[in-house]
mmCIF file of C-alpha atoms and ligand atoms in Angstrom:
data_model
loop_
_atom_site.group_PDB
_atom_site.id
_atom_site.type_symbol
_atom_site.label_atom_id
_atom_site.label_comp_id
_atom_site.label_asym_id
_atom_site.label_seq_id
_atom_site.Cartn_x
_atom_site.Cartn_y
_atom_site.Cartn_z
ATOM 1 C CA UNK A 1 9.754 32.580 -32.257
ATOM 2 C CA UNK A 2 9.117 36.221 -31.403
ATOM 3 C CA UNK A 3 9.856 38.885 -33.948
ATOM 4 C CA UNK A 4 13.076 40.862 -33.453
ATOM 5 C CA UNK A 5 12.157 44.529 -33.536
ATOM 6 C CA UNK A 6 14.658 47.246 -34.549
ATOM 7 C CA UNK A 7 14.167 51.001 -34.180
ATOM 8 C CA UNK A 8 16.095 53.789 -36.143
ATOM 9 C CA UNK A 9 18.287 55.938 -33.919
ATOM 10 C CA UNK A 10 18.655 59.487 -35.251
ATOM 11 C CA UNK A 11 21.699 60.143 -33.093
ATOM 12 C CA UNK A 12 23.744 57.161 -34.086
ATOM 13 C CA UNK A 13 22.156 56.842 -37.495
ATOM 14 C CA UNK A 14 21.821 53.135 -36.800
ATOM 15 C CA UNK A 15 19.096 50.577 -36.180
ATOM 16 C CA UNK A 16 19.041 49.564 -32.502
ATOM 17 C CA UNK A 17 17.450 46.362 -31.334
ATOM 18 C CA UNK A 18 14.372 46.890 -29.153
ATOM 19 C CA UNK A 19 14.140 44.421 -26.263
ATOM 20 C CA UNK A 20 10.545 43.714 -25.034
ATOM 21 C CA UNK A 21 9.575 43.774 -21.348
ATOM 22 C CA UNK A 22 9.508 40.582 -19.167
ATOM 23 C CA UNK A 23 5.687 40.677 -19.155
ATOM 24 C CA UNK A 24 5.588 40.805 -22.918
ATOM 25 C CA UNK A 25 8.055 37.941 -23.159
ATOM 26 C CA UNK A 26 5.948 35.719 -20.791
ATOM 27 C CA UNK A 27 2.779 36.515 -22.702
ATOM 28 C CA UNK A 28 4.535 35.650 -25.951
ATOM 29 C CA UNK A 29 5.690 32.322 -24.461
ATOM 30 C CA UNK A 30 2.150 31.433 -23.330
ATOM 31 C CA UNK A 31 0.742 32.227 -26.787
ATOM 32 C CA UNK A 32 3.392 30.072 -28.438
ATOM 33 C CA UNK A 33 2.737 27.204 -26.004
ATOM 34 C CA UNK A 34 -1.028 27.352 -26.607
ATOM 35 C CA UNK A 35 -0.491 27.356 -30.344
ATOM 36 C CA UNK A 36 1.856 24.374 -29.968
ATOM 37 C CA UNK A 37 -0.768 22.440 -27.977
ATOM 38 C CA UNK A 38 -3.501 23.155 -30.546
ATOM 39 C CA UNK A 39 -1.346 22.165 -33.502
ATOM 40 C CA UNK A 40 -0.070 19.076 -31.612
ATOM 41 C CA UNK A 41 -3.644 18.028 -30.734
ATOM 42 C CA UNK A 42 -4.834 18.383 -34.338
ATOM 43 C CA UNK A 43 -1.855 16.402 -35.607
ATOM 44 C CA UNK A 44 -2.531 13.672 -32.976
ATOM 45 C CA UNK A 45 -6.175 13.270 -33.973
ATOM 46 C CA UNK A 46 -5.374 13.250 -37.663
ATOM 47 C CA UNK A 47 -2.683 10.624 -37.086
ATOM 48 C CA UNK A 48 -4.970 8.587 -34.813
ATOM 49 C CA UNK A 49 -7.727 8.652 -37.405
ATOM 50 C CA UNK A 50 -5.454 7.798 -40.301
ATOM 51 C CA UNK A 51 -3.136 5.316 -38.621
ATOM 52 C CA UNK A 52 -4.100 2.828 -35.820
ATOM 53 C CA UNK A 53 -1.845 2.492 -32.847
ATOM 54 C CA UNK A 54 -0.296 -0.972 -32.392
ATOM 55 C CA UNK A 55 -2.622 -1.655 -29.401
ATOM 56 C CA UNK A 56 -5.671 -0.577 -31.369
ATOM 57 C CA UNK A 57 -4.599 -2.736 -34.282
ATOM 58 C CA UNK A 58 -4.152 -5.705 -31.931
ATOM 59 C CA UNK A 59 -7.592 -5.142 -30.339
ATOM 60 C CA UNK A 60 -9.270 -4.888 -33.732
ATOM 61 C CA UNK A 61 -7.587 -8.131 -34.796
ATOM 62 C CA UNK A 62 -8.672 -9.889 -31.604
ATOM 63 C CA UNK A 63 -12.231 -8.582 -31.987
ATOM 64 C CA UNK A 64 -12.436 -9.953 -35.516
ATOM 65 C CA UNK A 65 -11.059 -13.290 -34.357
ATOM 66 C CA UNK A 66 -13.562 -13.457 -31.481
ATOM 67 C CA UNK A 67 -16.457 -12.739 -33.845
ATOM 68 C CA UNK A 68 -15.322 -15.544 -36.188
ATOM 69 C CA UNK A 69 -14.925 -17.858 -33.202
ATOM 70 C CA UNK A 70 -18.447 -17.000 -31.948
ATOM 71 C CA UNK A 71 -19.925 -17.631 -35.400
ATOM 72 C CA UNK A 72 -18.149 -20.993 -35.534
ATOM 73 C CA UNK A 73 -19.345 -21.836 -32.028
ATOM 74 C CA UNK A 74 -22.889 -20.900 -32.959
ATOM 75 C CA UNK A 75 -22.821 -23.287 -35.946
ATOM 76 C CA UNK A 76 -21.402 -26.060 -33.743
ATOM 77 C CA UNK A 77 -24.130 -25.478 -31.164
ATOM 78 C CA UNK A 78 -26.735 -25.787 -33.969
ATOM 79 C CA UNK A 79 -25.274 -29.162 -34.970
ATOM 80 C CA UNK A 80 -25.229 -30.405 -31.349
ATOM 81 C CA UNK A 81 -28.814 -29.195 -30.990
ATOM 82 C CA UNK A 82 -29.790 -31.499 -33.879
ATOM 83 C CA UNK A 83 -28.184 -34.417 -32.018
ATOM 84 C CA UNK A 84 -29.995 -33.493 -28.789
ATOM 85 C CA UNK A 85 -33.315 -33.285 -30.698
ATOM 86 C CA UNK A 86 -32.648 -36.750 -32.146
ATOM 87 C CA UNK A 87 -31.917 -38.098 -28.632
ATOM 88 C CA UNK A 88 -35.143 -36.515 -27.332
ATOM 89 C CA UNK A 89 -37.092 -38.132 -30.150
ATOM 90 C CA UNK A 90 -35.569 -41.542 -29.417
ATOM 91 C CA UNK A 91 -36.194 -41.052 -25.710
ATOM 92 C CA UNK A 92 -39.915 -40.361 -26.239
ATOM 93 C CA UNK A 93 -40.675 -42.707 -29.111
ATOM 94 C CA UNK A 94 -38.377 -45.635 -28.449
ATOM 95 C CA UNK A 95 -37.062 -45.907 -24.905
ATOM 96 C CA UNK A 96 -39.973 -44.425 -22.983
ATOM 97 C CA UNK A 97 -42.546 -46.013 -25.257
ATOM 98 C CA UNK A 98 -40.876 -49.438 -24.743
ATOM 99 C CA UNK A 99 -41.649 -49.023 -21.040
ATOM 100 C CA UNK A 100 -45.069 -47.560 -21.714
ATOM 101 C CA UNK A 101 -43.935 -44.328 -20.040
ATOM 102 C CA UNK A 102 -45.540 -41.080 -21.165
ATOM 103 C CA UNK A 103 -43.485 -38.895 -23.524
ATOM 104 C CA UNK A 104 -42.077 -35.774 -21.855
ATOM 105 C CA UNK A 105 -44.071 -32.679 -22.915
ATOM 106 C CA UNK A 106 -42.292 -30.096 -25.089
ATOM 107 C CA UNK A 107 -42.925 -27.404 -22.447
ATOM 108 C CA UNK A 108 -40.669 -29.360 -20.081
ATOM 109 C CA UNK A 109 -38.122 -30.380 -22.701
ATOM 110 C CA UNK A 110 -37.795 -26.801 -24.045
ATOM 111 C CA UNK A 111 -38.868 -24.361 -21.344
ATOM 112 C CA UNK A 112 -38.745 -20.593 -21.789
ATOM 113 C CA UNK A 113 -35.448 -19.105 -20.618
ATOM 114 C CA UNK A 114 -35.921 -16.399 -17.963
ATOM 115 C CA UNK A 115 -36.948 -12.824 -18.726
ATOM 116 C CA UNK A 116 -35.925 -10.581 -21.609
ATOM 117 C CA UNK A 117 -33.298 -8.840 -19.463
ATOM 118 C CA UNK A 118 -31.421 -12.089 -18.913
ATOM 119 C CA UNK A 119 -28.829 -11.198 -21.533
ATOM 120 C CA UNK A 120 -29.004 -7.425 -21.035
ATOM 121 C CA UNK A 121 -25.405 -7.260 -19.832
ATOM 122 C CA UNK A 122 -24.289 -8.672 -23.199
ATOM 123 C CA UNK A 123 -26.179 -6.128 -25.299
ATOM 124 C CA UNK A 124 -23.492 -3.468 -24.891
ATOM 125 C CA UNK A 125 -20.933 -5.655 -26.670
ATOM 126 C CA UNK A 126 -20.123 -5.072 -30.301
ATOM 127 C CA UNK A 127 -21.528 -8.089 -32.186
ATOM 128 C CA UNK A 128 -23.983 -8.631 -29.319
ATOM 129 C CA UNK A 129 -26.408 -10.477 -31.690
ATOM 130 C CA UNK A 130 -24.220 -13.509 -32.142
ATOM 131 C CA UNK A 131 -23.061 -13.484 -28.497
ATOM 132 C CA UNK A 132 -26.638 -13.328 -27.146
ATOM 133 C CA UNK A 133 -28.027 -15.925 -29.552
ATOM 134 C CA UNK A 134 -25.153 -18.372 -28.903
ATOM 135 C CA UNK A 135 -25.433 -17.919 -25.130
ATOM 136 C CA UNK A 136 -29.204 -18.462 -25.301
ATOM 137 C CA UNK A 137 -28.739 -21.639 -27.370
ATOM 138 C CA UNK A 138 -26.178 -23.030 -24.927
ATOM 139 C CA UNK A 139 -28.502 -22.222 -21.982
ATOM 140 C CA UNK A 140 -31.401 -23.999 -23.698
ATOM 141 C CA UNK A 141 -29.269 -27.018 -24.517
ATOM 142 C CA UNK A 142 -28.077 -27.394 -20.953
ATOM 143 C CA UNK A 143 -31.741 -27.445 -19.831
ATOM 144 C CA UNK A 144 -32.596 -30.039 -22.491
ATOM 145 C CA UNK A 145 -29.679 -32.219 -21.373
ATOM 146 C CA UNK A 146 -30.814 -32.006 -17.745
ATOM 147 C CA UNK A 147 -34.291 -33.244 -18.735
ATOM 148 C CA UNK A 148 -32.774 -36.022 -20.877
ATOM 149 C CA UNK A 149 -30.503 -37.095 -18.056
ATOM 150 C CA UNK A 150 -33.476 -37.264 -15.634
ATOM 151 C CA UNK A 151 -35.446 -39.288 -18.171
ATOM 152 C CA UNK A 152 -32.544 -41.757 -18.504
ATOM 153 C CA UNK A 153 -32.406 -42.081 -14.689
ATOM 154 C CA UNK A 154 -36.113 -42.886 -14.759
ATOM 155 C CA UNK A 155 -35.545 -45.470 -17.525
ATOM 156 C CA UNK A 156 -32.710 -47.020 -15.507
ATOM 157 C CA UNK A 157 -35.150 -47.454 -12.606
ATOM 158 C CA UNK A 158 -37.663 -48.999 -15.008
ATOM 159 C CA UNK A 159 -35.024 -51.495 -16.173
ATOM 160 C CA UNK A 160 -34.348 -52.393 -12.531
ATOM 161 C CA UNK A 161 -38.059 -53.009 -11.897
ATOM 162 C CA UNK A 162 -38.575 -54.779 -15.231
ATOM 163 C CA UNK A 163 -39.035 -58.241 -13.673
ATOM 164 C CA UNK A 164 -41.658 -56.897 -11.300
ATOM 165 C CA UNK A 165 -43.312 -55.095 -14.176
ATOM 166 C CA UNK A 166 -43.459 -58.276 -16.269
ATOM 167 C CA UNK A 167 -45.286 -59.964 -13.384
ATOM 168 C CA UNK A 168 -47.712 -57.071 -12.856
ATOM 169 C CA UNK A 169 -48.693 -55.874 -16.320
ATOM 170 C CA UNK A 170 -51.933 -57.648 -17.383
ATOM 171 C CA UNK A 171 -50.984 -60.213 -19.992
ATOM 172 C CA UNK A 172 -53.379 -63.165 -19.974
ATOM 173 C CA UNK A 173 -57.081 -63.634 -20.577
ATOM 174 C CA UNK A 174 -59.171 -63.426 -17.400
ATOM 175 C CA UNK A 175 -60.987 -66.583 -18.549
ATOM 176 C CA UNK A 176 -58.643 -69.527 -19.111
ATOM 177 C CA UNK A 177 -58.640 -70.861 -22.676
ATOM 178 C CA UNK A 178 -60.077 -74.182 -21.470
ATOM 179 C CA UNK A 179 -63.325 -72.393 -20.474
ATOM 180 C CA UNK A 180 -63.245 -69.445 -22.838
ATOM 181 C CA UNK A 181 -65.795 -69.712 -25.650
ATOM 182 C CA UNK A 182 -64.475 -66.612 -27.428
ATOM 183 C CA UNK A 183 -65.208 -62.919 -27.602
ATOM 184 C CA UNK A 184 -68.887 -62.085 -27.955
ATOM 185 C CA UNK A 185 -68.475 -58.323 -28.017
ATOM 186 C CA UNK A 186 -65.293 -56.446 -28.826
ATOM 187 C CA UNK A 187 -63.800 -53.081 -27.976
ATOM 188 C CA UNK A 188 -65.161 -49.827 -29.456
ATOM 189 C CA UNK A 189 -68.610 -48.613 -30.590
ATOM 190 C CA UNK A 190 -71.007 -51.565 -30.187
ATOM 191 C CA UNK A 191 -74.733 -52.155 -30.321
ATOM 192 C CA UNK A 192 -75.838 -52.809 -26.756
ATOM 193 C CA UNK A 193 -78.048 -55.953 -26.744
ATOM 194 C CA UNK A 194 -80.112 -54.801 -23.754
ATOM 195 C CA UNK A 195 -80.186 -51.006 -24.219
ATOM 196 C CA UNK A 196 -80.691 -51.447 -28.020
ATOM 197 C CA UNK A 197 -78.424 -48.606 -29.182
ATOM 198 C CA UNK A 198 -74.811 -48.080 -30.176
ATOM 199 C CA UNK A 199 -72.419 -46.886 -27.501
ATOM 200 C CA UNK A 200 -68.734 -47.187 -26.712
ATOM 201 C CA UNK A 201 -67.835 -50.568 -25.252
ATOM 202 C CA UNK A 202 -64.707 -49.991 -23.199
ATOM 203 C CA UNK A 203 -63.801 -53.643 -22.734
ATOM 204 C CA UNK A 204 -64.294 -57.096 -24.236
ATOM 205 C CA UNK A 205 -67.021 -59.593 -23.334
ATOM 206 C CA UNK A 206 -65.722 -63.118 -22.957
ATOM 207 C CA UNK A 207 -68.223 -65.891 -23.385
ATOM 208 C CA UNK A 208 -68.108 -68.563 -20.646
ATOM 209 C CA UNK A 209 -70.510 -70.627 -18.590
ATOM 210 C CA UNK A 210 -71.815 -69.235 -15.313
ATOM 211 C CA UNK A 211 -69.514 -70.176 -12.459
ATOM 212 C CA UNK A 212 -66.384 -70.345 -14.600
ATOM 213 C CA UNK A 213 -63.367 -69.041 -12.617
ATOM 214 C CA UNK A 214 -62.155 -65.503 -13.467
ATOM 215 C CA UNK A 215 -58.440 -65.054 -12.907
ATOM 216 C CA UNK A 216 -56.291 -62.012 -12.130
ATOM 217 C CA UNK A 217 -54.438 -61.128 -15.331
ATOM 218 C CA UNK A 218 -51.355 -59.794 -13.518
ATOM 219 C CA UNK A 219 -50.003 -59.422 -9.978
ATOM 220 C CA UNK A 220 -51.566 -56.561 -8.079
ATOM 221 C CA UNK A 221 -53.700 -55.312 -5.249
ATOM 222 C CA UNK A 222 -57.487 -55.611 -5.222
ATOM 223 C CA UNK A 223 -58.743 -52.021 -5.246
ATOM 224 C CA UNK A 224 -62.497 -52.504 -5.374
ATOM 225 C CA UNK A 225 -65.005 -55.311 -4.853
ATOM 226 C CA UNK A 226 -68.689 -54.441 -5.133
ATOM 227 C CA UNK A 227 -71.618 -53.372 -7.273
ATOM 228 C CA UNK A 228 -71.142 -50.874 -10.120
ATOM 229 C CA UNK A 229 -74.507 -50.199 -11.861
ATOM 230 C CA UNK A 230 -74.866 -51.972 -15.222
ATOM 231 C CA UNK A 231 -71.621 -53.889 -14.667
ATOM 232 C CA UNK A 232 -73.169 -55.691 -11.661
ATOM 233 C CA UNK A 233 -70.621 -57.272 -9.372
ATOM 234 C CA UNK A 234 -67.220 -55.847 -10.187
ATOM 235 C CA UNK A 235 -63.628 -56.507 -9.131
ATOM 236 C CA UNK A 236 -60.946 -53.892 -9.843
ATOM 237 C CA UNK A 237 -57.261 -54.745 -9.498
ATOM 238 C CA UNK A 238 -54.513 -52.131 -9.389
ATOM 239 C CA UNK A 239 -51.343 -53.601 -10.927
ATOM 240 C CA UNK A 240 -49.112 -50.566 -10.406
ATOM 241 C CA UNK A 241 -47.079 -49.026 -13.269
ATOM 242 C CA UNK A 242 -50.288 -47.209 -14.321
ATOM 243 C CA UNK A 243 -52.300 -50.397 -15.009
ATOM 244 C CA UNK A 244 -55.689 -51.424 -13.651
ATOM 245 C CA UNK A 245 -58.105 -54.176 -14.701
ATOM 246 C CA UNK A 246 -61.864 -54.383 -14.197
ATOM 247 C CA UNK A 247 -63.944 -57.560 -14.267
ATOM 248 C CA UNK A 248 -67.751 -57.154 -14.544
ATOM 249 C CA UNK A 249 -71.016 -59.152 -14.315
ATOM 250 C CA UNK A 250 -69.386 -61.527 -11.782
ATOM 251 C CA UNK A 251 -71.512 -64.080 -9.948
ATOM 252 C CA UNK A 252 -69.340 -64.699 -6.903
ATOM 253 C CA UNK A 253 -66.508 -62.581 -5.517
ATOM 254 C CA UNK A 254 -63.507 -64.556 -4.280
ATOM 255 C CA UNK A 255 -61.352 -61.660 -3.009
ATOM 256 C CA UNK A 256 -61.642 -58.614 -0.801
ATOM 257 C CA UNK A 257 -60.449 -55.046 -1.337
ATOM 258 C CA UNK A 258 -56.844 -54.627 -0.222
ATOM 259 C CA UNK A 259 -55.900 -58.224 -0.966
ATOM 260 C CA UNK A 260 -52.654 -58.889 -2.858
ATOM 261 C CA UNK A 261 -53.189 -61.278 -5.764
ATOM 262 C CA UNK A 262 -50.887 -63.135 -8.136
ATOM 263 C CA UNK A 263 -51.489 -63.592 -11.851
ATOM 264 C CA UNK A 264 -53.783 -66.580 -12.344
ATOM 265 C CA UNK A 265 -55.390 -66.327 -8.860
ATOM 266 C CA UNK A 266 -59.160 -66.867 -8.983
ATOM 267 C CA UNK A 267 -60.795 -63.578 -8.004
ATOM 268 C CA UNK A 268 -64.443 -64.204 -8.990
ATOM 269 C CA UNK A 269 -66.687 -66.424 -11.113
ATOM 270 C CA UNK A 270 -68.522 -65.650 -14.355
ATOM 271 C CA UNK A 271 -72.113 -64.500 -13.938
ATOM 272 C CA UNK A 272 -74.678 -62.179 -15.499
ATOM 273 C CA UNK A 273 -75.207 -59.598 -12.757
ATOM 274 C CA UNK A 274 -76.033 -56.011 -13.835
ATOM 275 C CA UNK A 275 -77.162 -55.385 -17.419
ATOM 276 C CA UNK A 276 -76.354 -58.661 -19.200
ATOM 277 C CA UNK A 277 -78.259 -60.984 -21.520
ATOM 278 C CA UNK A 278 -76.310 -64.033 -20.400
ATOM 279 C CA UNK A 279 -73.251 -65.135 -18.424
ATOM 280 C CA UNK A 280 -70.026 -63.521 -19.616
ATOM 281 C CA UNK A 281 -67.004 -61.683 -18.243
ATOM 282 C CA UNK A 282 -66.792 -57.993 -19.140
ATOM 283 C CA UNK A 283 -63.067 -57.255 -18.959
ATOM 284 C CA UNK A 284 -61.343 -53.869 -19.123
ATOM 285 C CA UNK A 285 -57.674 -52.849 -19.093
ATOM 286 C CA UNK A 286 -57.047 -49.279 -17.975
ATOM 287 C CA UNK A 287 -53.738 -47.579 -18.652
ATOM 288 C CA UNK A 288 -53.481 -44.447 -16.526
ATOM 289 C CA UNK A 289 -57.264 -44.561 -16.091
ATOM 290 C CA UNK A 290 -58.001 -44.776 -19.850
ATOM 291 C CA UNK A 291 -59.444 -47.978 -21.261
ATOM 292 C CA UNK A 292 -57.430 -49.722 -23.971
ATOM 293 C CA UNK A 293 -58.383 -52.745 -26.057
ATOM 294 C CA UNK A 294 -57.782 -55.575 -23.539
ATOM 295 C CA UNK A 295 -57.099 -58.002 -26.374
ATOM 296 C CA UNK A 296 -53.703 -56.348 -26.775
ATOM 297 C CA UNK A 297 -52.922 -57.633 -23.268
ATOM 298 C CA UNK A 298 -53.720 -61.301 -23.886
ATOM 299 C CA UNK A 299 -50.334 -62.127 -25.395
ATOM 300 C CA UNK A 300 -49.111 -64.667 -22.839
ATOM 301 C CA UNK A 301 -50.094 -68.333 -23.282
ATOM 302 C CA UNK A 302 -51.338 -67.736 -26.842
ATOM 303 C CA UNK A 303 -49.743 -68.864 -30.090
ATOM 304 C CA UNK A 304 -49.227 -66.042 -32.603
ATOM 305 C CA UNK A 305 -52.159 -67.422 -34.665
ATOM 306 C CA UNK A 306 -54.465 -67.540 -31.619
ATOM 307 C CA UNK A 307 -53.411 -64.017 -30.687
ATOM 308 C CA UNK A 308 -54.129 -62.722 -34.201
ATOM 309 C CA UNK A 309 -57.616 -64.307 -34.192
ATOM 310 C CA UNK A 310 -58.413 -62.981 -30.736
ATOM 311 C CA UNK A 311 -57.282 -59.444 -31.689
ATOM 312 C CA UNK A 312 -59.362 -59.645 -34.885
ATOM 313 C CA UNK A 313 -62.434 -60.760 -32.895
ATOM 314 C CA UNK A 314 -61.921 -57.983 -30.349
ATOM 315 C CA UNK A 315 -62.083 -55.417 -33.135
ATOM 316 C CA UNK A 316 -64.844 -56.989 -35.227
ATOM 317 C CA UNK A 317 -67.267 -58.769 -32.928
HETATM 318 ZN ZN1 LIG B 401 -69.020 -55.691 -21.820
#
């Protein structure tokens, strides 16, 4: 409100009201408007600071709820992760090991997830820590589940080929029990009777007369027939599924490379070719090109007691 100004009139001896010019009135109005805006603005900010608007209140409530939900989700993901880890453990140590399949390396089961900027778009969020960590956990779990699912597909194929596998995996002695006079040298560090020093013996030596038939210990394909240094005449059979067998010091070869053989087929005869003090069959079982104690693969056609004795001999003779 503008001030009302009065001026004393000497003639009338009265106070007369003084009316301001139009310009003054406009200027006064502008000043009052500006003052109104400033006071209004201050009041608005004070009110906004002190009291939330209904929308702001609603958003704050929702934000709090979302944070709680994310924290809950994160804990649930942790629990599911424990279950996935348990499934991975069973997959490697039970299912895959039952089929003699290699465990899946940790680098494949839990690969690194992308670059550091993968979750950059989430960093601007309030509570970005829990959002980023939960998202990263879910990403990792989906990768783990993909690997698990592939492993199960592989196992399903192994189940389908189980019958073939049973036929192929070496599981009898290369020298039939009616000719076999026992193990003369077992698997591991052994004193070499000809070379006269200790060295790893990567197979077992089966004692049998010269000319005794040597049989294929599982179905497979003859991979090699020929001379191999100290092992003399050698036959190697590839059985598939990662298995190979090697028969050394043979006298006669009865098969040729490339031939398909059945378990029990005569492939050679016992001899003492190469470095040998007498006729015997040097027999190796290779699993993915690494020799294992062949005695573990003699389980067919043996009673449990015979198997125990043979395994004992393979480790102690
Ligand atoms: Zn040997």
